[in-house]
PDB file of C-alpha atoms and ligand atoms in Angstrom:
ATOM      1  CA  MET A   1     -30.456 -12.593 -39.510  1.00 53.00           C
ATOM      2  CA  SER A   2     -29.809 -16.170 -40.018  1.00 57.00           C
ATOM      3  CA  GLN A   3     -32.451 -18.320 -41.063  1.00 61.00           C
ATOM      4  CA  PRO A   4     -34.211 -21.128 -38.913  1.00 62.00           C
ATOM      5  CA  SER A   5     -33.003 -24.494 -40.250  1.00 66.00           C
ATOM      6  CA  ASP A   6     -33.567 -28.145 -39.097  1.00 76.00           C
ATOM      7  CA  ASN A   7     -29.918 -28.909 -38.082  1.00 82.00           C
ATOM      8  CA  PRO A   8     -30.477 -29.306 -34.202  1.00 76.00           C
ATOM      9  CA  LEU A   9     -26.925 -27.134 -33.759  1.00 83.00           C
ATOM     10  CA  ALA A  10     -27.892 -24.491 -35.798  1.00 87.00           C
ATOM     11  CA  TYR A  11     -26.631 -21.102 -34.536  1.00 90.00           C
ATOM     12  CA  ILE A  12     -29.813 -18.635 -35.135  1.00 94.00           C
ATOM     13  CA  THR A  13     -28.956 -14.447 -34.532  1.00 96.00           C
ATOM     14  CA  GLU A  14     -30.941 -11.319 -34.082  1.00 97.00           C
ATOM     15  CA  PRO A  15     -29.811  -7.763 -33.528  1.00 98.00           C
ATOM     16  CA  LEU A  16     -28.611  -6.831 -30.417  1.00 98.00           C
ATOM     17  CA  GLU A  17     -30.691  -4.019 -28.738  1.00 97.00           C
ATOM     18  CA  PHE A  18     -28.209  -2.035 -26.544  1.00 97.00           C
ATOM     19  CA  ASP A  19     -28.292   1.383 -25.188  1.00 96.00           C
ATOM     20  CA  ARG A  20     -25.233   3.044 -26.272  1.00 97.00           C
ATOM     21  CA  ARG A  21     -23.946   5.510 -23.892  1.00 98.00           C
ATOM     22  CA  ASP A  22     -21.188   8.197 -23.642  1.00 98.00           C
ATOM     23  CA  ASP A  23     -18.197   7.836 -21.686  1.00 98.00           C
ATOM     24  CA  ALA A  24     -19.308  10.237 -18.899  1.00 98.00           C
ATOM     25  CA  ASP A  25     -22.940   8.416 -19.207  1.00 98.00           C
ATOM     26  CA  VAL A  26     -20.923   5.056 -18.419  1.00 98.00           C
ATOM     27  CA  LEU A  27     -19.389   6.208 -15.246  1.00 98.00           C
ATOM     28  CA  ALA A  28     -22.261   8.177 -13.734  1.00 98.00           C
ATOM     29  CA  GLY A  29     -24.501   4.589 -14.238  1.00 98.00           C
ATOM     30  CA  ALA A  30     -21.564   2.562 -12.912  1.00 98.00           C
ATOM     31  CA  ARG A  31     -21.467   5.117  -9.479  1.00 98.00           C
ATOM     32  CA  ASP A  32     -25.382   5.095  -9.802  1.00 98.00           C
ATOM     33  CA  PHE A  33     -25.590   1.298  -9.340  1.00 98.00           C
ATOM     34  CA  ARG A  34     -22.643   0.936  -6.482  1.00 98.00           C
ATOM     35  CA  ASP A  35     -24.227   3.674  -4.729  1.00 98.00           C
ATOM     36  CA  GLN A  36     -27.812   1.914  -4.908  1.00 98.00           C
ATOM     37  CA  GLN A  37     -26.398  -1.498  -4.147  1.00 98.00           C
ATOM     38  CA  ALA A  38     -24.142  -0.170  -1.214  1.00 97.00           C
ATOM     39  CA  ARG A  39     -27.627   0.705   0.656  1.00 97.00           C
ATOM     40  CA  ARG A  40     -29.028  -2.769   0.493  1.00 98.00           C
ATOM     41  CA  ARG A  41     -28.803  -4.709   3.857  1.00 98.00           C
ATOM     42  CA  THR A  42     -30.244  -7.748   4.698  1.00 97.00           C
ATOM     43  CA  VAL A  43     -32.999  -7.301   7.131  1.00 97.00           C
ATOM     44  CA  ARG A  44     -34.491  -9.538  10.068  1.00 97.00           C
ATOM     45  CA  ASP A  45     -36.789  -7.118  11.165  1.00 97.00           C
ATOM     46  CA  PHE A  46     -40.186  -6.940   9.049  1.00 98.00           C
ATOM     47  CA  SER A  47     -43.264  -5.540   9.032  1.00 98.00           C
ATOM     48  CA  THR A  48     -46.649  -7.212   8.298  1.00 98.00           C
ATOM     49  CA  ARG A  49     -47.323  -4.679   5.693  1.00 98.00           C
ATOM     50  CA  PRO A  50     -48.793  -6.278   2.392  1.00 98.00           C
ATOM     51  CA  VAL A  51     -46.636  -6.123  -1.112  1.00 98.00           C
ATOM     52  CA  ALA A  52     -48.573  -6.788  -4.139  1.00 98.00           C
ATOM     53  CA  ARG A  53     -48.412 -10.006  -5.935  1.00 98.00           C
ATOM     54  CA  GLU A  54     -47.341  -8.033  -8.971  1.00 98.00           C
ATOM     55  CA  VAL A  55     -44.338  -6.609  -7.425  1.00 99.00           C
ATOM     56  CA  ILE A  56     -43.194 -10.222  -6.580  1.00 99.00           C
ATOM     57  CA  GLU A  57     -44.046 -11.391 -10.240  1.00 99.00           C
ATOM     58  CA  THR A  58     -42.007  -8.359 -11.663  1.00 99.00           C
ATOM     59  CA  CYS A  59     -38.935  -8.998  -9.557  1.00 99.00           C
ATOM     60  CA  ILE A  60     -39.107 -12.930 -10.661  1.00 99.00           C
ATOM     61  CA  GLU A  61     -39.146 -11.835 -14.038  1.00 99.00           C
ATOM     62  CA  ALA A  62     -35.996  -9.655 -13.525  1.00 98.00           C
ATOM     63  CA  ALA A  63     -34.139 -12.830 -11.658  1.00 99.00           C
ATOM     64  CA  GLY A  64     -35.048 -15.104 -14.864  1.00 98.00           C
ATOM     65  CA  GLY A  65     -33.174 -12.975 -17.125  1.00 98.00           C
ATOM     66  CA  ALA A  66     -29.995 -13.881 -15.584  1.00 98.00           C
ATOM     67  CA  PRO A  67     -27.521 -15.789 -17.760  1.00 98.00           C
ATOM     68  CA  SER A  68     -27.417 -19.279 -17.223  1.00 98.00           C
ATOM     69  CA  GLY A  69     -25.299 -22.277 -18.465  1.00 98.00           C
ATOM     70  CA  ALA A  70     -26.210 -23.081 -22.041  1.00 97.00           C
ATOM     71  CA  ASN A  71     -29.393 -20.892 -21.279  1.00 97.00           C
ATOM     72  CA  GLN A  72     -31.053 -23.707 -19.655  1.00 98.00           C
ATOM     73  CA  GLN A  73     -32.232 -21.066 -16.932  1.00 98.00           C
ATOM     74  CA  PRO A  74     -31.993 -23.853 -14.401  1.00 98.00           C
ATOM     75  CA  TRP A  75     -34.132 -22.497 -11.728  1.00 98.00           C
ATOM     76  CA  HIS A  76     -37.622 -22.403 -10.041  1.00 98.00           C
ATOM     77  CA  PHE A  77     -38.848 -19.960  -8.016  1.00 99.00           C
ATOM     78  CA  VAL A  78     -41.962 -20.529  -5.517  1.00 98.00           C
ATOM     79  CA  ALA A  79     -43.662 -17.353  -4.035  1.00 99.00           C
ATOM     80  CA  ILE A  80     -45.746 -17.931  -0.921  1.00 98.00           C
ATOM     81  CA  SER A  81     -48.267 -15.119   0.708  1.00 98.00           C
ATOM     82  CA  ASP A  82     -50.187 -18.009   1.948  1.00 98.00           C
ATOM     83  CA  PRO A  83     -50.135 -17.506   5.934  1.00 98.00           C
ATOM     84  CA  LYS A  84     -51.062 -21.313   6.355  1.00 98.00           C
ATOM     85  CA  ILE A  85     -48.156 -22.314   4.360  1.00 98.00           C
ATOM     86  CA  LYS A  86     -45.762 -19.730   5.957  1.00 98.00           C
ATOM     87  CA  SER A  87     -46.423 -20.871   9.459  1.00 98.00           C
ATOM     88  CA  ARG A  88     -45.598 -24.413   8.325  1.00 98.00           C
ATOM     89  CA  ILE A  89     -42.525 -23.248   6.928  1.00 98.00           C
ATOM     90  CA  ARG A  90     -41.610 -21.044  10.047  1.00 98.00           C
ATOM     91  CA  HIS A  91     -42.551 -24.391  12.158  1.00 97.00           C
ATOM     92  CA  ALA A  92     -39.986 -26.826  10.024  1.00 97.00           C
ATOM     93  CA  ALA A  93     -37.333 -24.411   9.660  1.00 96.00           C
ATOM     94  CA  GLU A  94     -37.279 -23.315  13.368  1.00 96.00           C
ATOM     95  CA  GLU A  95     -37.097 -27.064  14.073  1.00 95.00           C
ATOM     96  CA  GLU A  96     -33.849 -27.181  12.178  1.00 94.00           C
ATOM     97  CA  GLU A  97     -32.606 -24.098  13.640  1.00 94.00           C
ATOM     98  CA  ARG A  98     -33.053 -25.282  16.946  1.00 95.00           C
ATOM     99  CA  ALA A  99     -30.341 -28.350  16.401  1.00 94.00           C
ATOM    100  CA  PHE A 100     -28.428 -26.123  14.486  1.00 94.00           C
ATOM    101  CA  TYR A 101     -28.168 -23.538  17.101  1.00 94.00           C
ATOM    102  CA  ALA A 102     -28.022 -26.021  20.007  1.00 93.00           C
ATOM    103  CA  GLY A 103     -24.555 -27.503  18.655  1.00 92.00           C
ATOM    104  CA  ARG A 104     -24.824 -29.461  14.965  1.00 93.00           C
ATOM    105  CA  ALA A 105     -23.373 -26.034  13.823  1.00 93.00           C
ATOM    106  CA  GLY A 106     -20.236 -26.558  15.851  1.00 94.00           C
ATOM    107  CA  GLN A 107     -18.418 -24.184  17.629  1.00 95.00           C
ATOM    108  CA  GLU A 108     -16.597 -22.594  14.889  1.00 96.00           C
ATOM    109  CA  TRP A 109     -19.423 -21.572  12.902  1.00 94.00           C
ATOM    110  CA  LEU A 110     -21.525 -20.177  15.713  1.00 95.00           C
ATOM    111  CA  GLU A 111     -18.594 -18.186  16.336  1.00 96.00           C
ATOM    112  CA  ALA A 112     -18.280 -16.597  12.637  1.00 95.00           C
ATOM    113  CA  LEU A 113     -22.133 -15.809  12.961  1.00 94.00           C
ATOM    114  CA  ALA A 114     -22.128 -14.412  16.577  1.00 92.00           C
ATOM    115  CA  HIS A 115     -21.677 -10.770  15.329  1.00 92.00           C
ATOM    116  CA  LEU A 116     -25.019 -11.317  13.518  1.00 92.00           C
ATOM    117  CA  GLY A 117     -27.224 -12.066  16.750  1.00 89.00           C
ATOM    118  CA  THR A 118     -28.996 -14.682  15.186  1.00 92.00           C
ATOM    119  CA  ASP A 119     -30.823 -17.258  16.550  1.00 93.00           C
ATOM    120  CA  ASP A 120     -33.150 -20.188  16.105  1.00 95.00           C
ATOM    121  CA  ASN A 121     -36.353 -17.837  16.635  1.00 96.00           C
ATOM    122  CA  LYS A 122     -37.533 -16.963  12.895  1.00 97.00           C
ATOM    123  CA  PRO A 123     -40.622 -14.855  13.337  1.00 97.00           C
ATOM    124  CA  PHE A 124     -40.262 -13.166   9.780  1.00 98.00           C
ATOM    125  CA  LEU A 125     -41.105 -16.483   8.332  1.00 98.00           C
ATOM    126  CA  GLU A 126     -44.868 -15.190   9.369  1.00 98.00           C
ATOM    127  CA  GLU A 127     -44.429 -11.391   9.329  1.00 98.00           C
ATOM    128  CA  ALA A 128     -43.026 -10.757   6.036  1.00 98.00           C
ATOM    129  CA  PRO A 129     -45.659 -10.845   3.343  1.00 98.00           C
ATOM    130  CA  TRP A 130     -43.457 -13.180   0.677  1.00 99.00           C
ATOM    131  CA  LEU A 131     -41.209 -15.995   0.824  1.00 98.00           C
ATOM    132  CA  ILE A 132     -39.665 -16.937  -2.471  1.00 98.00           C
ATOM    133  CA  VAL A 133     -38.022 -20.416  -2.303  1.00 98.00           C
ATOM    134  CA  ILE A 134     -35.349 -20.405  -5.015  1.00 98.00           C
ATOM    135  CA  PHE A 135     -34.750 -23.739  -6.177  1.00 98.00           C
ATOM    136  CA  ALA A 136     -31.950 -25.231  -8.515  1.00 98.00           C
ATOM    137  CA  LYS A 137     -32.952 -27.435 -11.261  1.00 98.00           C
ATOM    138  CA  ARG A 138     -30.107 -29.920 -10.882  1.00 98.00           C
ATOM    139  CA  TRP A 139     -31.292 -32.025 -14.294  1.00 98.00           C
ATOM    140  CA  GLY A 140     -34.393 -31.487 -16.833  1.00 96.00           C
ATOM    141  CA  GLU A 141     -36.333 -33.909 -18.325  1.00 92.00           C
ATOM    142  CA  ASP A 142     -37.358 -34.369 -21.904  1.00 91.00           C
ATOM    143  CA  GLY A 143     -41.125 -35.187 -23.016  1.00 91.00           C
ATOM    144  CA  ASP A 144     -40.211 -39.190 -22.662  1.00 93.00           C
ATOM    145  CA  GLY A 145     -39.083 -38.363 -19.069  1.00 88.00           C
ATOM    146  CA  HIS A 146     -35.357 -38.938 -19.827  1.00 95.00           C
ATOM    147  CA  ARG A 147     -32.928 -36.923 -17.712  1.00 96.00           C
ATOM    148  CA  ILE A 148     -31.182 -33.717 -19.535  1.00 97.00           C
ATOM    149  CA  LYS A 149     -27.750 -32.659 -18.094  1.00 97.00           C
ATOM    150  CA  HIS A 150     -27.682 -29.008 -16.805  1.00 98.00           C
ATOM    151  CA  TYR A 151     -24.616 -27.342 -16.670  1.00 98.00           C
ATOM    152  CA  TYR A 152     -23.088 -25.020 -14.486  1.00 98.00           C
ATOM    153  CA  VAL A 153     -26.428 -24.792 -12.073  1.00 98.00           C
ATOM    154  CA  PRO A 154     -25.121 -23.330  -8.694  1.00 98.00           C
ATOM    155  CA  GLU A 155     -23.313 -20.569 -10.550  1.00 98.00           C
ATOM    156  CA  SER A 156     -26.604 -19.867 -12.771  1.00 98.00           C
ATOM    157  CA  VAL A 157     -28.731 -19.785  -9.630  1.00 98.00           C
ATOM    158  CA  GLY A 158     -26.430 -17.697  -7.749  1.00 98.00           C
ATOM    159  CA  ILE A 159     -26.545 -15.385 -10.516  1.00 98.00           C
ATOM    160  CA  ALA A 160     -30.367 -15.375 -10.848  1.00 99.00           C
ATOM    161  CA  SER A 161     -30.617 -14.815  -6.882  1.00 98.00           C
ATOM    162  CA  GLY A 162     -28.269 -11.821  -7.265  1.00 98.00           C
ATOM    163  CA  PHE A 163     -30.763 -10.759  -9.653  1.00 98.00           C
ATOM    164  CA  LEU A 164     -33.654 -11.189  -7.559  1.00 99.00           C
ATOM    165  CA  ILE A 165     -32.233  -9.723  -4.347  1.00 98.00           C
ATOM    166  CA  SER A 166     -31.296  -6.384  -6.487  1.00 98.00           C
ATOM    167  CA  ALA A 167     -34.591  -5.987  -8.204  1.00 98.00           C
ATOM    168  CA  ILE A 168     -36.344  -6.374  -4.748  1.00 98.00           C
ATOM    169  CA  HIS A 169     -34.072  -3.949  -3.380  1.00 98.00           C
ATOM    170  CA  ARG A 170     -34.548  -1.674  -6.688  1.00 98.00           C
ATOM    171  CA  ALA A 171     -38.109  -1.836  -5.725  1.00 98.00           C
ATOM    172  CA  GLY A 172     -37.641  -0.372  -2.696  1.00 98.00           C
ATOM    173  CA  LEU A 173     -38.372  -3.721  -0.364  1.00 98.00           C
ATOM    174  CA  ALA A 174     -36.048  -5.426   1.853  1.00 98.00           C
ATOM    175  CA  SER A 175     -34.941  -9.027   1.808  1.00 98.00           C
ATOM    176  CA  LEU A 176     -33.120 -11.958   3.894  1.00 98.00           C
ATOM    177  CA  THR A 177     -31.376 -14.886   2.195  1.00 98.00           C
ATOM    178  CA  HIS A 178     -32.336 -17.266   4.927  1.00 96.00           C
ATOM    179  CA  THR A 179     -30.833 -20.830   4.697  1.00 93.00           C
ATOM    180  CA  PRO A 180     -32.334 -23.196   7.285  1.00 92.00           C
ATOM    181  CA  ALA A 181     -30.180 -26.261   6.831  1.00 86.00           C
ATOM    182  CA  PRO A 182     -31.093 -28.539   5.737  1.00 90.00           C
ATOM    183  CA  MET A 183     -34.004 -27.525   3.937  1.00 93.00           C
ATOM    184  CA  LYS A 184     -35.310 -30.607   2.457  1.00 94.00           C
ATOM    185  CA  PHE A 185     -38.632 -29.743   3.931  1.00 97.00           C
ATOM    186  CA  LEU A 186     -39.282 -27.315   1.084  1.00 98.00           C
ATOM    187  CA  ASN A 187     -39.708 -29.570  -1.419  1.00 98.00           C
ATOM    188  CA  GLN A 188     -42.509 -31.115   0.316  1.00 98.00           C
ATOM    189  CA  ILE A 189     -44.137 -28.188   1.507  1.00 98.00           C
ATOM    190  CA  CYS A 190     -43.795 -26.512  -2.220  1.00 98.00           C
ATOM    191  CA  GLY A 191     -44.751 -29.818  -3.986  1.00 98.00           C
ATOM    192  CA  ARG A 192     -41.290 -29.544  -5.886  1.00 98.00           C
ATOM    193  CA  PRO A 193     -39.955 -32.770  -7.874  1.00 96.00           C
ATOM    194  CA  GLU A 194     -36.669 -34.651  -6.407  1.00 96.00           C
ATOM    195  CA  SER A 195     -34.706 -33.028  -9.362  1.00 96.00           C
ATOM    196  CA  GLU A 196     -34.983 -29.708  -7.616  1.00 98.00           C
ATOM    197  CA  LYS A 197     -33.053 -28.528  -4.631  1.00 98.00           C
ATOM    198  CA  PRO A 198     -33.906 -25.765  -2.692  1.00 98.00           C
ATOM    199  CA  VAL A 199     -31.104 -23.501  -2.124  1.00 98.00           C
ATOM    200  CA  ILE A 200     -32.287 -19.808  -0.726  1.00 98.00           C
ATOM    201  CA  LEU A 201     -35.414 -19.122   1.293  1.00 98.00           C
ATOM    202  CA  LEU A 202     -35.645 -15.226   0.598  1.00 98.00           C
ATOM    203  CA  VAL A 203     -38.022 -13.112   2.743  1.00 98.00           C
ATOM    204  CA  VAL A 204     -39.257 -10.145   1.182  1.00 98.00           C
ATOM    205  CA  GLY A 205     -41.460  -7.348   2.400  1.00 98.00           C
ATOM    206  CA  HIS A 206     -41.143  -4.108   4.173  1.00 98.00           C
ATOM    207  CA  PRO A 207     -38.563  -3.186   6.950  1.00 98.00           C
ATOM    208  CA  LYS A 208     -40.410  -3.152  10.506  1.00 98.00           C
ATOM    209  CA  GLN A 209     -40.442   0.864  11.595  1.00 97.00           C
ATOM    210  CA  ASP A 210     -37.092   1.250  13.546  1.00 96.00           C
ATOM    211  CA  ALA A 211     -35.379  -2.122  12.055  1.00 97.00           C
ATOM    212  CA  GLU A 212     -32.007  -2.509  13.563  1.00 96.00           C
ATOM    213  CA  VAL A 213     -29.308  -4.359  11.374  1.00 96.00           C
ATOM    214  CA  PRO A 214     -25.996  -5.465  12.767  1.00 95.00           C
ATOM    215  CA  LYS A 215     -23.450  -3.120  12.458  1.00 95.00           C
ATOM    216  CA  ILE A 216     -20.928  -4.674   9.819  1.00 94.00           C
ATOM    217  CA  THR A 217     -18.473  -3.176   7.469  1.00 95.00           C
ATOM    218  CA  LYS A 218     -17.868  -4.077   3.513  1.00 96.00           C
ATOM    219  CA  TYR A 219     -14.143  -4.782   2.147  1.00 97.00           C
ATOM    220  CA  PRO A 220     -13.184  -1.845   0.092  1.00 97.00           C
ATOM    221  CA  LEU A 221     -12.125  -1.791  -3.248  1.00 98.00           C
ATOM    222  CA  ARG A 222      -8.391  -2.670  -2.821  1.00 98.00           C
ATOM    223  CA  GLU A 223      -8.922  -5.863  -0.502  1.00 98.00           C
ATOM    224  CA  ILE A 224     -11.286  -7.638  -3.077  1.00 98.00           C
ATOM    225  CA  SER A 225      -9.349  -6.714  -6.026  1.00 98.00           C
ATOM    226  CA  SER A 226      -6.625  -6.937  -8.105  1.00 98.00           C
ATOM    227  CA  TRP A 227      -5.510  -5.063 -11.457  1.00 98.00           C
ATOM    228  CA  ILE A 228      -2.995  -6.568 -13.784  1.00 98.00           C
TER     229      ILE A 228
HETATM  230  N1  IYR B 301     -29.131 -20.819   8.872  1.00 90.71           N
HETATM  231  C1  IYR B 301     -28.754 -20.306  10.372  1.00 90.71           C
HETATM  232  C2  IYR B 301     -27.778 -19.867  10.371  1.00 90.71           C
HETATM  233  C3  IYR B 301     -26.844 -18.667   9.558  1.00 90.71           C
HETATM  234  C4  IYR B 301     -25.916 -18.984   8.589  1.00 90.71           C
HETATM  235  C5  IYR B 301     -25.093 -18.357   8.015  1.00 90.71           C
HETATM  236  I1  IYR B 301     -23.552 -18.709   7.310  1.00 90.71           I
HETATM  237  C6  IYR B 301     -25.703 -16.995   8.037  1.00 90.71           C
HETATM  238  O1  IYR B 301     -24.629 -15.891   7.270  1.00 90.71           O
HETATM  239  C7  IYR B 301     -26.547 -16.270   8.774  1.00 90.71           C
HETATM  240  C8  IYR B 301     -27.321 -17.466   9.588  1.00 90.71           C
HETATM  241  C9  IYR B 301     -30.239 -18.701  10.500  1.00 90.71           C
HETATM  242  O2  IYR B 301     -30.867 -18.189   9.104  1.00 90.71           O
HETATM  243  O3  IYR B 301     -29.816 -18.343  11.586  1.00 90.71           O
END
């Protein structure tokens, strides 16, 4: 193990903790995860059944394990279960969405969405037990209020969001990646600074009994990959 030093560019290591597996186990693990992920669906019919805060905390910890540019971890998660705040978010989101569906989106976008059956009515923002707003920290700050440049912010936050969605699915819960546009109102409601940009409003909970989802298909391996 290398020793700490006063050099700010010093590189300190620790032994890698790693589960080493035989080839059959590696393949079984890959298949297992693929099959598990294939059962994830974006859900819009949420039950009001509560979910313990500890579950959400644990899933956010999993998201925080994502890789990020220069390990700057340029994300912040605001978890909301307060019904009054959820109601404010619903009303603010629906206001934006009314304008979106009434024409701001443009014909091409509305046509692309038509098969998902979405509209400006967002009852899940009040019905689901948790909303998690994922913020991207566009820049950091040192102790003196100077800006610190962050690197690969959209990529890092996208990866962490994927970790979070997978953690929620693995826990046996459903989620919806909701993106009211614009979503600047979330800075104000969540009390987050200008340096942070809300990127996803993740709705989390149990699906309603008899929930329905749009009938969609995923592209097969040969269409999403090339092999060299
Ligand atoms: N934000 C809107 C519209 C919407 C946009 C895309 I791209 C989607 O994949 C789904 C919906 C809404 O949430 O209804």
